């Protein structure tokens, strides 16, 4: 389970794994879950306030006897995006939204500073 460096606040949230409808403890990093052969439904999300789940992602896996299947969950960069779950490497969903938000916010701050500077120079 991975989170993007821009999502550093997500480190305070414990990921939730739901396997075949049953909640299991999860943690950031590697989680090893022994399973019997057969079909298994994996759901991962981060519990939150609004929305109640950040980055939900689902995957159905088929395991053969003695088979190990490694998957990667990546939490979204933007809280309102879905997470990514599947064979590594998975994409960082919501990265474009977060970059756009940072550009717009940063542009607004620069515009405000420019207006303050112009006002200060015109008064002096």
PDB file of N, CA, C and O in Angstrom, residues 20-81:
ATOM      1  N   UNK A  20     -13.305 -10.537   0.755  1.00  0.00           N
ATOM      2  CA  UNK A  20     -14.527 -11.351   0.667  1.00  0.00           C
ATOM      3  C   UNK A  20     -15.594 -10.856   1.652  1.00  0.00           C
ATOM      4  O   UNK A  20     -16.267 -11.647   2.310  1.00  0.00           O
ATOM      5  N   UNK A  21     -15.687  -9.535   1.808  1.00  0.00           N
ATOM      6  CA  UNK A  21     -16.693  -8.941   2.688  1.00  0.00           C
ATOM      7  C   UNK A  21     -16.293  -8.835   4.141  1.00  0.00           C
ATOM      8  O   UNK A  21     -17.048  -8.314   4.957  1.00  0.00           O
ATOM      9  N   UNK A  22     -15.115  -9.332   4.495  1.00  0.00           N
ATOM     10  CA  UNK A  22     -14.666  -9.302   5.892  1.00  0.00           C
ATOM     11  C   UNK A  22     -13.539  -8.292   6.068  1.00  0.00           C
ATOM     12  O   UNK A  22     -12.505  -8.382   5.405  1.00  0.00           O
ATOM     13  N   UNK A  23     -13.717  -7.315   6.978  1.00  0.00           N
ATOM     14  CA  UNK A  23     -12.653  -6.326   7.228  1.00  0.00           C
ATOM     15  C   UNK A  23     -11.418  -6.985   7.837  1.00  0.00           C
ATOM     16  O   UNK A  23     -11.535  -7.910   8.643  1.00  0.00           O
ATOM     17  N   UNK A  24     -10.263  -6.493   7.417  1.00  0.00           N
ATOM     18  CA  UNK A  24      -8.989  -6.992   7.939  1.00  0.00           C
ATOM     19  C   UNK A  24      -8.114  -5.800   8.279  1.00  0.00           C
ATOM     20  O   UNK A  24      -8.253  -4.742   7.688  1.00  0.00           O
ATOM     21  N   UNK A  25      -7.190  -5.987   9.227  1.00  0.00           N
ATOM     22  CA  UNK A  25      -6.275  -4.880   9.514  1.00  0.00           C
ATOM     23  C   UNK A  25      -5.340  -4.640   8.325  1.00  0.00           C
ATOM     24  O   UNK A  25      -4.917  -5.578   7.662  1.00  0.00           O
ATOM     25  N   UNK A  26      -5.060  -3.395   8.061  1.00  0.00           N
ATOM     26  CA  UNK A  26      -4.144  -3.029   6.989  1.00  0.00           C
ATOM     27  C   UNK A  26      -3.156  -1.992   7.496  1.00  0.00           C
ATOM     28  O   UNK A  26      -3.369  -1.385   8.540  1.00  0.00           O
ATOM     29  N   UNK A  27      -2.097  -1.801   6.756  1.00  0.00           N
ATOM     30  CA  UNK A  27      -1.102  -0.800   7.123  1.00  0.00           C
ATOM     31  C   UNK A  27      -0.425  -0.312   5.847  1.00  0.00           C
ATOM     32  O   UNK A  27      -0.457  -0.985   4.819  1.00  0.00           O
ATOM     33  N   UNK A  28       0.199   0.860   5.925  1.00  0.00           N
ATOM     34  CA  UNK A  28       0.978   1.355   4.797  1.00  0.00           C
ATOM     35  C   UNK A  28       2.186   0.445   4.631  1.00  0.00           C
ATOM     36  O   UNK A  28       2.763  -0.020   5.606  1.00  0.00           O
ATOM     37  N   UNK A  29       2.553   0.169   3.418  1.00  0.00           N
ATOM     38  CA  UNK A  29       3.664  -0.737   3.148  1.00  0.00           C
ATOM     39  C   UNK A  29       3.144  -2.102   2.748  1.00  0.00           C
ATOM     40  O   UNK A  29       2.046  -2.250   2.221  1.00  0.00           O
ATOM     41  N   UNK A  30       3.920  -3.121   3.028  1.00  0.00           N
ATOM     42  CA  UNK A  30       3.594  -4.479   2.613  1.00  0.00           C
ATOM     43  C   UNK A  30       2.644  -5.136   3.607  1.00  0.00           C
ATOM     44  O   UNK A  30       2.852  -5.077   4.808  1.00  0.00           O
ATOM     45  N   UNK A  31       1.611  -5.783   3.072  1.00  0.00           N
ATOM     46  CA  UNK A  31       0.658  -6.565   3.854  1.00  0.00           C
ATOM     47  C   UNK A  31       0.641  -7.967   3.255  1.00  0.00           C
ATOM     48  O   UNK A  31       0.345  -8.121   2.070  1.00  0.00           O
ATOM     49  N   UNK A  32       0.945  -8.971   4.040  1.00  0.00           N
ATOM     50  CA  UNK A  32       0.930 -10.358   3.561  1.00  0.00           C
ATOM     51  C   UNK A  32      -0.324 -11.026   4.114  1.00  0.00           C
ATOM     52  O   UNK A  32      -0.538 -11.066   5.322  1.00  0.00           O
ATOM     53  N   UNK A  33      -1.161 -11.534   3.190  1.00  0.00           N
ATOM     54  CA  UNK A  33      -2.426 -12.155   3.592  1.00  0.00           C
ATOM     55  C   UNK A  33      -2.490 -13.549   2.973  1.00  0.00           C
ATOM     56  O   UNK A  33      -2.692 -13.687   1.766  1.00  0.00           O
ATOM     57  N   UNK A  34      -2.281 -14.610   3.769  1.00  0.00           N
ATOM     58  CA  UNK A  34      -2.387 -15.968   3.221  1.00  0.00           C
ATOM     59  C   UNK A  34      -3.851 -16.312   2.922  1.00  0.00           C
ATOM     60  O   UNK A  34      -4.735 -16.048   3.743  1.00  0.00           O
ATOM     61  N   UNK A  35      -4.081 -16.868   1.740  1.00  0.00           N
ATOM     62  CA  UNK A  35      -5.441 -17.204   1.307  1.00  0.00           C
ATOM     63  C   UNK A  35      -5.483 -18.604   0.723  1.00  0.00           C
ATOM     64  O   UNK A  35      -4.511 -19.057   0.118  1.00  0.00           O
ATOM     65  N   UNK A  36      -6.616 -19.273   0.844  1.00  0.00           N
ATOM     66  CA  UNK A  36      -6.760 -20.580   0.194  1.00  0.00           C
ATOM     67  C   UNK A  36      -6.973 -20.385  -1.310  1.00  0.00           C
ATOM     68  O   UNK A  36      -7.320 -19.290  -1.753  1.00  0.00           O
ATOM     69  N   UNK A  37      -6.785 -21.441  -2.093  1.00  0.00           N
ATOM     70  CA  UNK A  37      -7.048 -21.324  -3.531  1.00  0.00           C
ATOM     71  C   UNK A  37      -8.509 -20.952  -3.792  1.00  0.00           C
ATOM     72  O   UNK A  37      -9.383 -21.240  -2.988  1.00  0.00           O
ATOM     73  N   UNK A  38      -8.736 -20.292  -4.919  1.00  0.00           N
ATOM     74  CA  UNK A  38     -10.099 -19.920  -5.300  1.00  0.00           C
ATOM     75  C   UNK A  38     -10.205 -18.446  -5.646  1.00  0.00           C
ATOM     76  O   UNK A  38      -9.208 -17.735  -5.775  1.00  0.00           O
ATOM     77  N   UNK A  39     -11.437 -17.998  -5.769  1.00  0.00           N
ATOM     78  CA  UNK A  39     -11.730 -16.606  -6.130  1.00  0.00           C
ATOM     79  C   UNK A  39     -11.876 -15.767  -4.862  1.00  0.00           C
ATOM     80  O   UNK A  39     -12.540 -16.178  -3.916  1.00  0.00           O
ATOM     81  N   UNK A  40     -11.263 -14.586  -4.874  1.00  0.00           N
ATOM     82  CA  UNK A  40     -11.329 -13.690  -3.725  1.00  0.00           C
ATOM     83  C   UNK A  40     -11.573 -12.268  -4.207  1.00  0.00           C
ATOM     84  O   UNK A  40     -10.971 -11.829  -5.185  1.00  0.00           O
ATOM     85  N   UNK A  41     -12.441 -11.563  -3.489  1.00  0.00           N
ATOM     86  CA  UNK A  41     -12.712 -10.160  -3.801  1.00  0.00           C
ATOM     87  C   UNK A  41     -11.975  -9.295  -2.769  1.00  0.00           C
ATOM     88  O   UNK A  41     -12.166  -9.457  -1.568  1.00  0.00           O
ATOM     89  N   UNK A  42     -11.140  -8.384  -3.271  1.00  0.00           N
ATOM     90  CA  UNK A  42     -10.354  -7.496  -2.416  1.00  0.00           C
ATOM     91  C   UNK A  42     -10.861  -6.068  -2.606  1.00  0.00           C
ATOM     92  O   UNK A  42     -10.999  -5.596  -3.738  1.00  0.00           O
ATOM     93  N   UNK A  43     -11.145  -5.401  -1.502  1.00  0.00           N
ATOM     94  CA  UNK A  43     -11.553  -3.992  -1.512  1.00  0.00           C
ATOM     95  C   UNK A  43     -10.631  -3.250  -0.542  1.00  0.00           C
ATOM     96  O   UNK A  43     -10.381  -3.724   0.567  1.00  0.00           O
ATOM     97  N   UNK A  44     -10.122  -2.106  -0.971  1.00  0.00           N
ATOM     98  CA  UNK A  44      -9.265  -1.272  -0.127  1.00  0.00           C
ATOM     99  C   UNK A  44      -9.785   0.153  -0.184  1.00  0.00           C
ATOM    100  O   UNK A  44     -10.195   0.639  -1.242  1.00  0.00           O
ATOM    101  N   UNK A  45      -9.792   0.831   0.962  1.00  0.00           N
ATOM    102  CA  UNK A  45     -10.132   2.258   1.020  1.00  0.00           C
ATOM    103  C   UNK A  45      -9.499   2.866   2.270  1.00  0.00           C
ATOM    104  O   UNK A  45      -8.974   2.169   3.123  1.00  0.00           O
ATOM    105  N   UNK A  46      -9.575   4.184   2.337  1.00  0.00           N
ATOM    106  CA  UNK A  46      -9.114   4.921   3.511  1.00  0.00           C
ATOM    107  C   UNK A  46     -10.334   5.530   4.174  1.00  0.00           C
ATOM    108  O   UNK A  46     -11.074   6.282   3.540  1.00  0.00           O
ATOM    109  N   UNK A  47     -10.595   5.229   5.448  1.00  0.00           N
ATOM    110  CA  UNK A  47     -11.755   5.824   6.135  1.00  0.00           C
ATOM    111  C   UNK A  47     -11.527   7.315   6.354  1.00  0.00           C
ATOM    112  O   UNK A  47     -10.409   7.753   6.627  1.00  0.00           O
ATOM    113  N   UNK A  48     -12.596   8.100   6.212  1.00  0.00           N
ATOM    114  CA  UNK A  48     -12.490   9.554   6.338  1.00  0.00           C
ATOM    115  C   UNK A  48     -13.832  10.111   6.780  1.00  0.00           C
ATOM    116  O   UNK A  48     -14.775   9.363   7.014  1.00  0.00           O
ATOM    117  N   UNK A  49     -13.947  11.421   6.885  1.00  0.00           N
ATOM    118  CA  UNK A  49     -15.209  12.055   7.294  1.00  0.00           C
ATOM    119  C   UNK A  49     -16.102  12.318   6.090  1.00  0.00           C
ATOM    120  O   UNK A  49     -17.188  11.781   5.975  1.00  0.00           O
ATOM    121  N   UNK A  50     -15.694  13.217   5.222  1.00  0.00           N
ATOM    122  CA  UNK A  50     -16.441  13.546   4.000  1.00  0.00           C
ATOM    123  C   UNK A  50     -15.482  13.554   2.833  1.00  0.00           C
ATOM    124  O   UNK A  50     -14.637  14.452   2.760  1.00  0.00           O
ATOM    125  N   UNK A  51     -15.526  12.642   1.974  1.00  0.00           N
ATOM    126  CA  UNK A  51     -16.394  11.466   1.897  1.00  0.00           C
ATOM    127  C   UNK A  51     -16.012  10.421   2.948  1.00  0.00           C
ATOM    128  O   UNK A  51     -14.927  10.490   3.503  1.00  0.00           O
ATOM    129  N   UNK A  52     -16.899   9.463   3.153  1.00  0.00           N
ATOM    130  CA  UNK A  52     -16.655   8.437   4.175  1.00  0.00           C
ATOM    131  C   UNK A  52     -15.493   7.518   3.797  1.00  0.00           C
ATOM    132  O   UNK A  52     -14.857   6.945   4.665  1.00  0.00           O
ATOM    133  N   UNK A  53     -15.241   7.401   2.493  1.00  0.00           N
ATOM    134  CA  UNK A  53     -14.136   6.572   2.021  1.00  0.00           C
ATOM    135  C   UNK A  53     -13.326   7.365   1.000  1.00  0.00           C
ATOM    136  O   UNK A  53     -13.881   7.928   0.070  1.00  0.00           O
ATOM    137  N   UNK A  54     -12.022   7.375   1.177  1.00  0.00           N
ATOM    138  CA  UNK A  54     -11.122   7.982   0.193  1.00  0.00           C
ATOM    139  C   UNK A  54     -10.490   6.837  -0.596  1.00  0.00           C
ATOM    140  O   UNK A  54     -10.074   5.834  -0.029  1.00  0.00           O
ATOM    141  N   UNK A  55     -10.417   7.013  -1.901  1.00  0.00           N
ATOM    142  CA  UNK A  55      -9.704   6.072  -2.753  1.00  0.00           C
ATOM    143  C   UNK A  55     -10.172   4.646  -2.752  1.00  0.00           C
ATOM    144  O   UNK A  55      -9.354   3.735  -2.692  1.00  0.00           O
ATOM    145  N   UNK A  56     -11.486   4.397  -2.855  1.00  0.00           N
ATOM    146  CA  UNK A  56     -11.914   3.008  -2.894  1.00  0.00           C
ATOM    147  C   UNK A  56     -11.401   2.317  -4.164  1.00  0.00           C
ATOM    148  O   UNK A  56     -11.320   2.931  -5.226  1.00  0.00           O
ATOM    149  N   UNK A  57     -11.021   1.058  -4.021  1.00  0.00           N
ATOM    150  CA  UNK A  57     -10.563   0.268  -5.159  1.00  0.00           C
ATOM    151  C   UNK A  57     -10.931  -1.187  -4.920  1.00  0.00           C
ATOM    152  O   UNK A  57     -10.880  -1.662  -3.782  1.00  0.00           O
ATOM    153  N   UNK A  58     -11.314  -1.875  -5.986  1.00  0.00           N
ATOM    154  CA  UNK A  58     -11.734  -3.271  -5.897  1.00  0.00           C
ATOM    155  C   UNK A  58     -10.984  -4.121  -6.914  1.00  0.00           C
ATOM    156  O   UNK A  58     -10.615  -3.631  -7.995  1.00  0.00           O
ATOM    157  N   UNK A  59     -10.792  -5.385  -6.564  1.00  0.00           N
ATOM    158  CA  UNK A  59     -10.117  -6.322  -7.450  1.00  0.00           C
ATOM    159  C   UNK A  59     -10.579  -7.733  -7.101  1.00  0.00           C
ATOM    160  O   UNK A  59     -10.711  -8.083  -5.928  1.00  0.00           O
ATOM    161  N   UNK A  60     -10.834  -8.537  -8.125  1.00  0.00           N
ATOM    162  CA  UNK A  60     -11.131  -9.950  -7.935  1.00  0.00           C
ATOM    163  C   UNK A  60      -9.916 -10.740  -8.396  1.00  0.00           C
ATOM    164  O   UNK A  60      -9.409 -10.515  -9.497  1.00  0.00           O
ATOM    165  N   UNK A  61      -9.435 -11.635  -7.544  1.00  0.00           N
ATOM    166  CA  UNK A  61      -8.259 -12.449  -7.875  1.00  0.00           C
ATOM    167  C   UNK A  61      -8.633 -13.933  -7.820  1.00  0.00           C
ATOM    168  O   UNK A  61      -9.462 -14.338  -7.014  1.00  0.00           O
ATOM    169  N   UNK A  62      -7.999 -14.690  -8.691  1.00  0.00           N
ATOM    170  CA  UNK A  62      -8.149 -16.153  -8.714  1.00  0.00           C
ATOM    171  C   UNK A  62      -6.813 -16.748  -8.317  1.00  0.00           C
ATOM    172  O   UNK A  62      -5.801 -16.477  -8.967  1.00  0.00           O
ATOM    173  N   UNK A  63      -6.805 -17.546  -7.268  1.00  0.00           N
ATOM    174  CA  UNK A  63      -5.566 -18.161  -6.797  1.00  0.00           C
ATOM    175  C   UNK A  63      -5.591 -19.667  -7.041  1.00  0.00           C
ATOM    176  O   UNK A  63      -6.571 -20.340  -6.735  1.00  0.00           O
ATOM    177  N   UNK A  64      -4.478 -20.169  -7.560  1.00  0.00           N
ATOM    178  CA  UNK A  64      -4.273 -21.611  -7.741  1.00  0.00           C
ATOM    179  C   UNK A  64      -3.528 -22.135  -6.511  1.00  0.00           C
ATOM    180  O   UNK A  64      -2.885 -21.360  -5.797  1.00  0.00           O
ATOM    181  N   UNK A  65      -3.563 -23.427  -6.256  1.00  0.00           N
ATOM    182  CA  UNK A  65      -2.823 -23.976  -5.110  1.00  0.00           C
ATOM    183  C   UNK A  65      -1.339 -23.621  -5.182  1.00  0.00           C
ATOM    184  O   UNK A  65      -0.710 -23.730  -6.235  1.00  0.00           O
ATOM    185  N   UNK A  66      -0.782 -23.140  -4.083  1.00  0.00           N
ATOM    186  CA  UNK A  66       0.626 -22.785  -3.991  1.00  0.00           C
ATOM    187  C   UNK A  66       1.002 -21.489  -4.693  1.00  0.00           C
ATOM    188  O   UNK A  66       2.166 -21.134  -4.766  1.00  0.00           O
ATOM    189  N   UNK A  67       0.022 -20.779  -5.197  1.00  0.00           N
ATOM    190  CA  UNK A  67       0.275 -19.554  -5.965  1.00  0.00           C
ATOM    191  C   UNK A  67       0.374 -18.340  -5.039  1.00  0.00           C
ATOM    192  O   UNK A  67      -0.375 -18.198  -4.090  1.00  0.00           O
ATOM    193  N   UNK A  68       1.328 -17.458  -5.337  1.00  0.00           N
ATOM    194  CA  UNK A  68       1.430 -16.165  -4.648  1.00  0.00           C
ATOM    195  C   UNK A  68       1.081 -15.095  -5.668  1.00  0.00           C
ATOM    196  O   UNK A  68       1.556 -15.128  -6.812  1.00  0.00           O
ATOM    197  N   UNK A  69       0.232 -14.184  -5.295  1.00  0.00           N
ATOM    198  CA  UNK A  69      -0.206 -13.113  -6.198  1.00  0.00           C
ATOM    199  C   UNK A  69       0.024 -11.786  -5.502  1.00  0.00           C
ATOM    200  O   UNK A  69      -0.543 -11.527  -4.448  1.00  0.00           O
ATOM    201  N   UNK A  70       0.863 -10.961  -6.080  1.00  0.00           N
ATOM    202  CA  UNK A  70       1.210  -9.679  -5.461  1.00  0.00           C
ATOM    203  C   UNK A  70       0.470  -8.555  -6.175  1.00  0.00           C
ATOM    204  O   UNK A  70       0.508  -8.458  -7.398  1.00  0.00           O
ATOM    205  N   UNK A  71      -0.218  -7.720  -5.401  1.00  0.00           N
ATOM    206  CA  UNK A  71      -0.923  -6.558  -5.951  1.00  0.00           C
ATOM    207  C   UNK A  71      -0.450  -5.304  -5.229  1.00  0.00           C
ATOM    208  O   UNK A  71       0.108  -5.370  -4.131  1.00  0.00           O
ATOM    209  N   UNK A  72      -0.698  -4.173  -5.873  1.00  0.00           N
ATOM    210  CA  UNK A  72      -0.296  -2.888  -5.312  1.00  0.00           C
ATOM    211  C   UNK A  72      -1.521  -1.982  -5.213  1.00  0.00           C
ATOM    212  O   UNK A  72      -2.305  -1.901  -6.159  1.00  0.00           O
ATOM    213  N   UNK A  73      -1.677  -1.336  -4.068  1.00  0.00           N
ATOM    214  CA  UNK A  73      -2.717  -0.318  -3.897  1.00  0.00           C
ATOM    215  C   UNK A  73      -2.012   1.024  -3.813  1.00  0.00           C
ATOM    216  O   UNK A  73      -1.063   1.198  -3.052  1.00  0.00           O
ATOM    217  N   UNK A  74      -2.497   1.973  -4.617  1.00  0.00           N
ATOM    218  CA  UNK A  74      -1.998   3.345  -4.534  1.00  0.00           C
ATOM    219  C   UNK A  74      -3.163   4.252  -4.193  1.00  0.00           C
ATOM    220  O   UNK A  74      -4.168   4.297  -4.908  1.00  0.00           O
ATOM    221  N   UNK A  75      -3.023   4.948  -3.084  1.00  0.00           N
ATOM    222  CA  UNK A  75      -4.044   5.906  -2.670  1.00  0.00           C
ATOM    223  C   UNK A  75      -4.050   7.066  -3.670  1.00  0.00           C
ATOM    224  O   UNK A  75      -3.011   7.426  -4.215  1.00  0.00           O
ATOM    225  N   UNK A  76      -5.201   7.668  -3.908  1.00  0.00           N
ATOM    226  CA  UNK A  76      -5.251   8.775  -4.859  1.00  0.00           C
ATOM    227  C   UNK A  76      -4.582  10.029  -4.297  1.00  0.00           C
ATOM    228  O   UNK A  76      -4.528  10.220  -3.080  1.00  0.00           O
ATOM    229  N   UNK A  77      -4.094  10.864  -5.187  1.00  0.00           N
ATOM    230  CA  UNK A  77      -3.496  12.132  -4.769  1.00  0.00           C
ATOM    231  C   UNK A  77      -4.602  13.120  -4.421  1.00  0.00           C
ATOM    232  O   UNK A  77      -4.469  13.909  -3.500  1.00  0.00           O
ATOM    233  N   UNK A  78      -5.719  13.066  -5.134  1.00  0.00           N
ATOM    234  CA  UNK A  78      -6.888  13.905  -4.893  1.00  0.00           C
ATOM    235  C   UNK A  78      -7.917  13.042  -4.176  1.00  0.00           C
ATOM    236  O   UNK A  78      -8.275  11.971  -4.654  1.00  0.00           O
ATOM    237  N   UNK A  79      -8.403  13.489  -3.022  1.00  0.00           N
ATOM    238  CA  UNK A  79      -9.266  12.663  -2.163  1.00  0.00           C
ATOM    239  C   UNK A  79     -10.535  12.169  -2.850  1.00  0.00           C
ATOM    240  O   UNK A  79     -11.071  11.137  -2.477  1.00  0.00           O
ATOM    241  N   UNK A  80     -11.016  12.876  -3.854  1.00  0.00           N
ATOM    242  CA  UNK A  80     -12.275  12.494  -4.497  1.00  0.00           C
ATOM    243  C   UNK A  80     -12.068  11.576  -5.689  1.00  0.00           C
ATOM    244  O   UNK A  80     -13.001  11.287  -6.418  1.00  0.00           O
ATOM    245  N   UNK A  81     -10.845  11.082  -5.881  1.00  0.00           N
ATOM    246  CA  UNK A  81     -10.552  10.126  -6.950  1.00  0.00           C
ATOM    247  C   UNK A  81     -10.546   8.710  -6.380  1.00  0.00           C
ATOM    248  O   UNK A  81     -10.440   8.511  -5.183  1.00  0.00           O
TER     249      UNK A  81
END
